[in-house]
PDB file of C-alpha atoms in Angstrom:
ATOM      1  CA  MET A 277     -28.505   4.990 -55.299  1.00 87.00           C
ATOM      2  CA  THR A 278     -32.156   5.578 -55.129  1.00 87.00           C
ATOM      3  CA  ILE A 279     -34.701   3.005 -53.888  1.00 86.00           C
ATOM      4  CA  GLN A 280     -35.780   2.556 -57.539  1.00 87.00           C
ATOM      5  CA  GLU A 281     -32.095   2.075 -58.744  1.00 90.00           C
ATOM      6  CA  MET A 282     -31.675  -0.528 -55.959  1.00 91.00           C
ATOM      7  CA  GLN A 283     -34.944  -2.160 -57.028  1.00 89.00           C
ATOM      8  CA  SER A 284     -33.689  -2.248 -60.664  1.00 89.00           C
ATOM      9  CA  LEU A 285     -30.492  -3.945 -59.442  1.00 92.00           C
ATOM     10  CA  VAL A 286     -32.389  -6.747 -57.625  1.00 91.00           C
ATOM     11  CA  ASP A 287     -34.904  -7.255 -60.639  1.00 88.00           C
ATOM     12  CA  ARG A 288     -32.130  -7.632 -63.037  1.00 88.00           C
ATOM     13  CA  SER A 289     -30.093 -10.045 -61.055  1.00 89.00           C
ATOM     14  CA  LEU A 290     -30.681 -13.675 -61.696  1.00 88.00           C
ATOM     15  CA  PHE A 291     -28.403 -14.632 -58.750  1.00 92.00           C
ATOM     16  CA  ALA A 292     -27.600 -13.507 -55.250  1.00 95.00           C
ATOM     17  CA  THR A 293     -24.988 -14.443 -52.651  1.00 96.00           C
ATOM     18  CA  LEU A 294     -26.608 -15.962 -49.605  1.00 97.00           C
ATOM     19  CA  ALA A 295     -24.457 -15.680 -46.412  1.00 97.00           C
ATOM     20  CA  TYR A 296     -25.101 -17.349 -43.024  1.00 97.00           C
ATOM     21  CA  SER A 297     -23.218 -19.190 -40.231  1.00 96.00           C
ATOM     22  CA  ASP A 298     -22.750 -22.827 -40.019  1.00 94.00           C
ATOM     23  CA  GLU A 299     -23.052 -24.732 -36.719  1.00 93.00           C
ATOM     24  CA  GLN A 300     -19.408 -23.952 -35.861  1.00 94.00           C
ATOM     25  CA  GLY A 301     -20.324 -20.247 -36.221  1.00 94.00           C
ATOM     26  CA  ARG A 302     -18.087 -19.889 -39.491  1.00 96.00           C
ATOM     27  CA  ILE A 303     -19.368 -17.650 -42.125  1.00 96.00           C
ATOM     28  CA  GLN A 304     -20.582 -19.504 -45.195  1.00 96.00           C
ATOM     29  CA  VAL A 305     -21.815 -18.206 -48.648  1.00 96.00           C
ATOM     30  CA  ARG A 306     -23.759 -19.659 -51.499  1.00 94.00           C
ATOM     31  CA  ARG A 307     -24.631 -18.504 -54.938  1.00 95.00           C
ATOM     32  CA  VAL A 308     -28.459 -18.789 -55.254  1.00 93.00           C
ATOM     33  CA  PHE A 309     -30.850 -18.372 -58.148  1.00 88.00           C
ATOM     34  CA  CYS A 310     -32.966 -15.487 -56.778  1.00 85.00           C
ATOM     35  CA  THR A 311     -35.526 -14.108 -58.898  1.00 84.00           C
ATOM     36  CA  TRP A 312     -38.616 -13.836 -56.762  1.00 88.00           C
ATOM     37  CA  HIS A 313     -39.162 -10.613 -54.992  1.00 90.00           C
ATOM     38  CA  ARG A 314     -41.583  -8.465 -53.142  1.00 89.00           C
ATOM     39  CA  GLY A 315     -39.915  -4.967 -53.239  1.00 87.00           C
ATOM     40  CA  LEU A 316     -36.432  -5.000 -51.803  1.00 90.00           C
ATOM     41  CA  SER A 317     -37.321  -6.592 -48.493  1.00 91.00           C
ATOM     42  CA  ASP A 318     -38.752  -9.903 -49.347  1.00 93.00           C
ATOM     43  CA  HIS A 319     -37.149 -12.602 -51.560  1.00 94.00           C
ATOM     44  CA  LEU A 320     -37.783 -16.174 -52.247  1.00 95.00           C
ATOM     45  CA  ILE A 321     -35.162 -18.948 -53.169  1.00 94.00           C
ATOM     46  CA  SER A 322     -35.869 -22.581 -54.187  1.00 92.00           C
ATOM     47  CA  THR A 323     -33.403 -25.017 -53.087  1.00 93.00           C
ATOM     48  CA  ASN A 324     -32.608 -28.774 -51.815  1.00 94.00           C
ATOM     49  CA  THR A 325     -33.808 -29.671 -48.217  1.00 94.00           C
ATOM     50  CA  SER A 326     -30.756 -31.824 -48.052  1.00 94.00           C
ATOM     51  CA  SER A 327     -28.255 -28.921 -48.475  1.00 92.00           C
ATOM     52  CA  ALA A 328     -26.004 -28.071 -45.630  1.00 91.00           C
ATOM     53  CA  HIS A 329     -27.208 -24.533 -45.651  1.00 94.00           C
ATOM     54  CA  VAL A 330     -30.859 -25.448 -45.219  1.00 95.00           C
ATOM     55  CA  CYS A 331     -29.946 -27.286 -42.017  1.00 94.00           C
ATOM     56  CA  ASP A 332     -27.797 -24.216 -40.796  1.00 96.00           C
ATOM     57  CA  LEU A 333     -30.518 -21.746 -41.638  1.00 96.00           C
ATOM     58  CA  MET A 334     -33.136 -23.735 -39.734  1.00 95.00           C
ATOM     59  CA  ARG A 335     -30.897 -23.634 -36.685  1.00 95.00           C
ATOM     60  CA  ASP A 336     -29.948 -20.044 -37.041  1.00 95.00           C
ATOM     61  CA  GLY A 337     -32.071 -18.001 -39.706  1.00 96.00           C
ATOM     62  CA  ARG A 338     -29.877 -14.795 -39.572  1.00 97.00           C
ATOM     63  CA  ALA A 339     -28.547 -14.257 -42.869  1.00 97.00           C
ATOM     64  CA  SER A 340     -27.330 -11.782 -45.651  1.00 97.00           C
ATOM     65  CA  LEU A 341     -28.456 -11.670 -49.268  1.00 97.00           C
ATOM     66  CA  TYR A 342     -26.149  -9.645 -51.612  1.00 97.00           C
ATOM     67  CA  PHE A 343     -27.001  -8.484 -55.198  1.00 96.00           C
ATOM     68  CA  ALA A 344     -24.406  -6.881 -57.468  1.00 95.00           C
ATOM     69  CA  ASP A 345     -23.853  -5.501 -60.870  1.00 93.00           C
ATOM     70  CA  ASP A 346     -20.095  -5.739 -61.521  1.00 89.00           C
ATOM     71  CA  GLU A 347     -20.338  -3.780 -64.854  1.00 90.00           C
ATOM     72  CA  ARG A 348     -22.129  -0.889 -63.151  1.00 90.00           C
ATOM     73  CA  PHE A 349     -20.136  -1.194 -59.949  1.00 91.00           C
ATOM     74  CA  GLU A 350     -23.308  -1.333 -57.886  1.00 94.00           C
ATOM     75  CA  GLY A 351     -24.036  -3.715 -54.911  1.00 96.00           C
ATOM     76  CA  LEU A 352     -26.799  -4.047 -52.214  1.00 96.00           C
ATOM     77  CA  ASN A 353     -26.234  -6.113 -49.094  1.00 97.00           C
ATOM     78  CA  LEU A 354     -29.373  -6.918 -47.315  1.00 97.00           C
ATOM     79  CA  THR A 355     -29.417  -8.176 -43.739  1.00 97.00           C
ATOM     80  CA  GLY A 356     -32.285 -10.199 -42.125  1.00 97.00           C
ATOM     81  CA  ARG A 357     -33.778 -13.717 -41.504  1.00 97.00           C
ATOM     82  CA  VAL A 358     -34.488 -16.805 -43.341  1.00 97.00           C
ATOM     83  CA  THR A 359     -37.593 -19.038 -42.956  1.00 97.00           C
ATOM     84  CA  VAL A 360     -37.485 -22.529 -44.575  1.00 97.00           C
ATOM     85  CA  HIS A 361     -40.833 -23.545 -46.061  1.00 97.00           C
ATOM     86  CA  HIS A 362     -41.721 -27.128 -46.948  1.00 96.00           C
ATOM     87  CA  GLU A 363     -45.507 -26.290 -47.612  1.00 96.00           C
ATOM     88  CA  ARG A 364     -46.903 -27.116 -51.080  1.00 96.00           C
ATOM     89  CA  PRO A 365     -48.209 -23.545 -51.709  1.00 95.00           C
ATOM     90  CA  TRP A 366     -44.777 -22.062 -51.380  1.00 95.00           C
ATOM     91  CA  LYS A 367     -43.270 -24.807 -53.308  1.00 95.00           C
ATOM     92  CA  GLU A 368     -45.795 -24.434 -56.169  1.00 93.00           C
ATOM     93  CA  LEU A 369     -45.292 -20.612 -56.399  1.00 92.00           C
ATOM     94  CA  LEU A 370     -41.611 -21.029 -57.379  1.00 91.00           C
ATOM     95  CA  TRP A 371     -42.056 -24.224 -59.512  1.00 90.00           C
ATOM     96  CA  HIS A 372     -41.308 -24.008 -63.327  1.00 86.00           C
ATOM     97  CA  GLU A 373     -41.627 -26.428 -65.946  1.00 86.00           C
ATOM     98  CA  GLY A 374     -38.412 -28.321 -66.324  1.00 88.00           C
ATOM     99  CA  ASP A 375     -37.635 -28.082 -62.381  1.00 91.00           C
ATOM    100  CA  GLU A 376     -38.012 -31.986 -62.361  1.00 92.00           C
ATOM    101  CA  LYS A 377     -34.423 -32.370 -63.503  1.00 93.00           C
ATOM    102  CA  TYR A 378     -33.475 -30.946 -59.977  1.00 92.00           C
ATOM    103  CA  TYR A 379     -36.578 -32.317 -58.136  1.00 94.00           C
ATOM    104  CA  PRO A 380     -37.504 -35.758 -59.859  1.00 95.00           C
ATOM    105  CA  ALA A 381     -40.583 -36.240 -57.585  1.00 95.00           C
ATOM    106  CA  GLY A 382     -41.960 -32.962 -58.669  1.00 94.00           C
ATOM    107  CA  VAL A 383     -43.554 -30.161 -56.324  1.00 95.00           C
ATOM    108  CA  ASP A 384     -43.912 -32.683 -53.635  1.00 95.00           C
ATOM    109  CA  ASP A 385     -40.413 -33.911 -53.779  1.00 96.00           C
ATOM    110  CA  PRO A 386     -39.102 -33.893 -50.169  1.00 95.00           C
ATOM    111  CA  ASP A 387     -35.755 -32.520 -51.347  1.00 95.00           C
ATOM    112  CA  TYR A 388     -37.557 -29.395 -52.532  1.00 96.00           C
ATOM    113  CA  CYS A 389     -37.902 -26.452 -50.190  1.00 96.00           C
ATOM    114  CA  VAL A 390     -38.238 -22.721 -50.403  1.00 96.00           C
ATOM    115  CA  LEU A 391     -36.178 -20.089 -48.472  1.00 97.00           C
ATOM    116  CA  GLU A 392     -38.097 -16.951 -47.554  1.00 96.00           C
ATOM    117  CA  PHE A 393     -35.590 -14.186 -46.877  1.00 96.00           C
ATOM    118  CA  VAL A 394     -36.940 -11.015 -44.996  1.00 95.00           C
ATOM    119  CA  ALA A 395     -34.585  -8.034 -44.907  1.00 95.00           C
ATOM    120  CA  ASP A 396     -34.451  -5.628 -41.835  1.00 94.00           C
ATOM    121  CA  GLY A 397     -31.808  -3.328 -43.034  1.00 95.00           C
ATOM    122  CA  GLY A 398     -28.853  -3.142 -45.599  1.00 95.00           C
ATOM    123  CA  ARG A 399     -26.179  -1.229 -47.044  1.00 96.00           C
ATOM    124  CA  PHE A 400     -25.700  -0.152 -50.831  1.00 95.00           C
ATOM    125  CA  TYR A 401     -22.908   1.248 -52.783  1.00 94.00           C
ATOM    126  CA  ARG A 402     -22.093   2.573 -56.273  1.00 92.00           C
ATOM    127  CA  PHE A 403     -19.153   4.517 -57.776  1.00 89.00           C
ATOM    128  CA  ASP A 404     -20.896   7.605 -56.673  1.00 89.00           C
ATOM    129  CA  GLY A 405     -21.727   6.866 -53.059  1.00 89.00           C
ATOM    130  CA  LYS A 406     -22.903   4.465 -50.407  1.00 93.00           C
ATOM    131  CA  GLY A 407     -25.381   4.460 -47.719  1.00 92.00           C
ATOM    132  CA  SER A 408     -27.622   2.487 -45.257  1.00 93.00           C
ATOM    133  CA  LEU A 409     -31.104   1.290 -45.395  1.00 90.00           C
ATOM    134  CA  ASN A 410     -33.588   0.525 -42.452  1.00 88.00           C
ATOM    135  CA  ARG A 411     -36.782  -1.430 -42.375  1.00 87.00           C
ATOM    136  CA  ALA A 412     -38.832   1.631 -43.226  1.00 85.00           C
ATOM    137  CA  ASP A 413     -36.668   2.313 -46.455  1.00 84.00           C
ATOM    138  CA  LEU A 414     -36.937  -1.292 -47.483  1.00 83.00           C
ATOM    139  CA  GLY A 415     -40.807  -1.255 -46.927  1.00 77.00           C
ATOM    140  CA  ALA A 416     -41.165   1.900 -49.041  1.00 71.00           C
ATOM    141  CA  CYS A 417     -41.158  -0.019 -52.219  1.00 69.00           C
ATOM    142  CA  ALA A 418     -42.815  -3.304 -51.036  1.00 69.00           C
ATOM    143  CA  GLY A 419     -45.203  -4.899 -53.464  1.00 67.00           C
ATOM    144  CA  LYS A 420     -48.415  -6.514 -52.556  1.00 68.00           C
ATOM    145  CA  ALA A 421     -47.404  -9.889 -54.096  1.00 77.00           C
ATOM    146  CA  TYR A 422     -44.246 -11.656 -55.235  1.00 82.00           C
ATOM    147  CA  ALA A 423     -43.037 -11.103 -58.630  1.00 80.00           C
ATOM    148  CA  ASP A 424     -40.906 -13.547 -60.533  1.00 82.00           C
ATOM    149  CA  THR A 425     -38.482 -11.090 -62.348  1.00 78.00           C
ATOM    150  CA  TYR A 426     -37.090 -14.008 -64.289  1.00 73.00           C
ATOM    151  CA  ALA A 427     -40.562 -14.900 -65.843  1.00 71.00           C
ATOM    152  CA  LEU A 428     -41.234 -11.167 -66.510  1.00 69.00           C
ATOM    153  CA  PHE A 429     -37.821 -10.761 -68.370  1.00 64.00           C
ATOM    154  CA  HIS A 430     -38.431 -13.883 -70.384  1.00 58.00           C
ATOM    155  CA  GLY A 431     -42.200 -13.118 -71.346  1.00 58.00           C
ATOM    156  CA  GLU A 432     -43.762 -15.334 -68.978  1.00 55.00           C
ATOM    157  CA  GLN A 433     -46.706 -14.006 -66.930  1.00 51.00           C
ATOM    158  CA  ARG A 434     -47.739 -15.901 -63.614  1.00 50.00           C
ATOM    159  CA  ASP A 435     -50.325 -14.986 -60.906  1.00 48.00           C
ATOM    160  CA  THR A 436     -48.608 -14.633 -57.687  1.00 50.00           C
ATOM    161  CA  GLN A 437     -51.622 -13.899 -55.400  1.00 45.00           C
TER     162      GLN A 437
END
């Protein structure tokens, strides 16, 4: 797969699988809505502050983010670190109209936070081969601003500066 094909896989994926270790060192996975990206290396996920995975990621930020297209038999596994953000600018960036059904107090809901995943490497596979990615490979397609691929595919335009 080329970098552009991997980027296409990430851009068309609405969800990713987040893997991390809990306080007992057991590997845990969560399916997360993940549509905010800056190239292949940087990804944003909104979630509940009260979720067990947030507590575990605050303790140990090492994580993996996996994107897949089962029909095309493509997969991209990124390894890196997660930072948990509670600051309003991060929360405003990911906020969409209707999110109050998940966070009734709005953008300032204390149970709303943003996970910032930054990859430092990865592996990809497809029916025609597999390979590894390092930080330089990931940086080759980095954008200057985060893009909400869900909004792009659904006709919404948002400024992400």
